[in-house]
mmCIF file of C-alpha atoms in Angstrom:
data_model
loop_
_atom_site.group_PDB
_atom_site.id
_atom_site.type_symbol
_atom_site.label_atom_id
_atom_site.label_comp_id
_atom_site.label_asym_id
_atom_site.label_seq_id
_atom_site.Cartn_x
_atom_site.Cartn_y
_atom_site.Cartn_z
ATOM 1 C CA MET A 105 0.000 0.000 0.000
ATOM 2 C CA ARG A 106 1.293 3.453 -0.866
ATOM 3 C CA MET A 107 2.057 5.411 2.278
ATOM 4 C CA VAL A 108 3.335 8.847 3.159
ATOM 5 C CA LEU A 109 5.740 9.069 6.053
ATOM 6 C CA THR A 110 6.085 12.547 7.537
ATOM 7 C CA ALA A 111 9.030 13.185 9.837
ATOM 8 C CA ARG A 112 9.496 16.474 11.700
ATOM 9 C CA ILE A 113 13.002 16.883 13.059
ATOM 10 C CA PRO A 114 13.333 19.154 16.099
ATOM 11 C CA THR A 115 15.597 22.128 15.381
ATOM 12 C CA PRO A 116 18.181 21.372 18.108
ATOM 13 C CA THR A 117 18.534 17.766 16.919
ATOM 14 C CA GLY A 118 18.778 18.818 13.285
ATOM 15 C CA ASN A 119 21.371 21.470 14.089
ATOM 16 C CA GLU A 120 23.522 18.991 15.993
ATOM 17 C CA LEU A 121 23.269 16.373 13.234
ATOM 18 C CA ILE A 122 24.221 18.909 10.560
ATOM 19 C CA GLN A 123 27.185 20.142 12.603
ATOM 20 C CA ASN A 124 28.533 16.635 13.179
ATOM 21 C CA GLY A 125 27.844 15.553 9.583
ATOM 22 C CA GLU A 126 25.329 12.834 10.455
ATOM 23 C CA LEU A 127 22.051 14.232 9.055
ATOM 24 C CA SER A 128 22.744 13.409 5.429
ATOM 25 C CA LYS A 129 23.967 9.912 6.369
ATOM 26 C CA ILE A 130 20.822 9.193 8.380
ATOM 27 C CA LEU A 131 18.547 10.470 5.610
ATOM 28 C CA GLU A 132 20.433 8.449 2.972
ATOM 29 C CA SER A 133 20.024 5.333 5.105
ATOM 30 C CA ALA A 134 16.291 6.013 5.511
ATOM 31 C CA TYR A 135 16.000 6.599 1.758
ATOM 32 C CA ALA A 136 17.687 3.268 1.054
ATOM 33 C CA ALA A 137 15.375 1.427 3.469
ATOM 34 C CA LEU A 138 12.150 3.040 2.237
ATOM 35 C CA ARG A 139 12.983 3.104 -1.499
ATOM 36 C CA PRO A 140 10.438 5.910 -1.943
ATOM 37 C CA GLU A 141 8.847 6.819 -5.253
ATOM 38 C CA ALA A 142 9.254 10.443 -4.125
ATOM 39 C CA ALA A 143 10.795 12.334 -1.233
ATOM 40 C CA TYR A 144 10.355 16.006 -0.371
ATOM 41 C CA PHE A 145 12.007 18.181 2.242
ATOM 42 C CA THR A 146 10.585 21.433 3.584
ATOM 43 C CA LEU A 147 9.670 23.282 6.759
ATOM 44 C CA GLY A 148 6.677 22.323 8.873
ATOM 45 C CA ASP A 149 5.754 24.366 11.923
ATOM 46 C CA GLY A 150 9.265 25.794 11.917
ATOM 47 C CA GLU A 151 11.004 22.402 11.868
ATOM 48 C CA ARG A 152 12.862 20.493 9.183
ATOM 49 C CA THR A 153 10.282 18.168 7.680
ATOM 50 C CA ALA A 154 10.603 15.228 5.299
ATOM 51 C CA PHE A 155 7.874 13.488 3.292
ATOM 52 C CA PHE A 156 8.573 10.036 1.881
ATOM 53 C CA TYR A 157 6.054 8.368 -0.451
ATOM 54 C CA PHE A 158 6.705 4.640 -0.516
ATOM 55 C CA ASP A 159 5.113 1.209 -0.743
ATOM 56 C CA MET A 160 4.623 -0.697 2.505
ATOM 57 C CA ARG A 161 3.729 -4.342 1.945
ATOM 58 C CA GLU A 162 2.625 -5.080 5.502
ATOM 59 C CA SER A 163 2.309 -3.330 8.834
ATOM 60 C CA SER A 164 5.021 -5.506 10.384
ATOM 61 C CA GLN A 165 7.521 -3.342 8.467
ATOM 62 C CA MET A 166 6.727 -0.350 10.672
ATOM 63 C CA PRO A 167 9.395 -0.944 13.350
ATOM 64 C CA THR A 168 12.139 -1.547 10.793
ATOM 65 C CA LEU A 169 11.212 1.473 8.697
ATOM 66 C CA LEU A 170 10.320 3.970 11.432
ATOM 67 C CA GLU A 171 12.598 3.441 14.414
ATOM 68 C CA SER A 172 15.565 5.292 12.921
ATOM 69 C CA PHE A 173 13.390 8.400 12.601
ATOM 70 C CA PHE A 174 12.544 8.206 16.296
ATOM 71 C CA MET A 175 15.926 7.120 17.611
ATOM 72 C CA ASP A 176 18.368 8.856 15.261
ATOM 73 C CA LEU A 177 16.408 12.034 14.503
ATOM 74 C CA ASN A 178 14.179 12.421 17.566
ATOM 75 C CA ALA A 179 11.481 13.083 14.961
ATOM 76 C CA LYS A 180 7.739 13.346 15.290
ATOM 77 C CA VAL A 181 6.525 10.760 12.800
ATOM 78 C CA SER A 182 3.209 10.149 11.103
ATOM 79 C CA LEU A 183 2.316 7.441 8.619
ATOM 80 C CA GLN A 184 -0.818 7.287 6.527
ATOM 81 C CA PRO A 185 -2.070 5.639 3.347
ATOM 82 C CA VAL A 186 -2.334 7.803 0.234
ATOM 83 C CA MET A 187 -3.552 7.421 -3.357
ATOM 84 C CA ASN A 188 -2.257 8.760 -6.625
ATOM 85 C CA ALA A 189 -4.666 10.183 -9.229
ATOM 86 C CA ASP A 190 -5.126 6.851 -11.022
ATOM 87 C CA GLU A 191 -5.972 5.072 -7.774
ATOM 88 C CA LEU A 192 -8.466 7.786 -6.890
ATOM 89 C CA ARG A 193 -10.142 7.412 -10.294
ATOM 90 C CA THR A 194 -10.356 3.644 -9.788
ATOM 91 C CA GLY A 195 -11.767 4.022 -6.291
ATOM 92 C CA LEU A 196 -14.373 6.565 -7.393
ATOM 93 C CA SER A 197 -15.342 4.414 -10.352
ATOM 94 C CA GLU A 198 -15.823 1.420 -8.047
ATOM 95 C CA LEU A 199 -17.824 3.568 -5.648
ATOM 96 C CA MET A 200 -20.139 4.750 -8.413
ATOM 97 C CA SER A 201 -20.613 1.242 -9.846
ATOM 98 C CA GLY A 202 -21.441 -0.191 -6.439
ATOM 99 C CA THR A 203 -18.616 -2.728 -6.386
#
């Protein structure tokens, strides 16, 4: 199932990780584990924020995929299913046909 993982990195943690050169290494490791179809980085509520869109086969993957965000980044993490435009069209079509 396509998911979006949102990770908000507290400013003090992010500053420390940038200064010691670890932030890019941690994010590269997360990128390799998630293999996202897209990743975006921005600000959210004044904190460094990352969005990773990826496929999660089963919920048992959550500890493996998420713990580094908690432990290495001290991040606030959310995870939710999302659809692309084609999936939305399919879902709406099924809704309208009653299937």
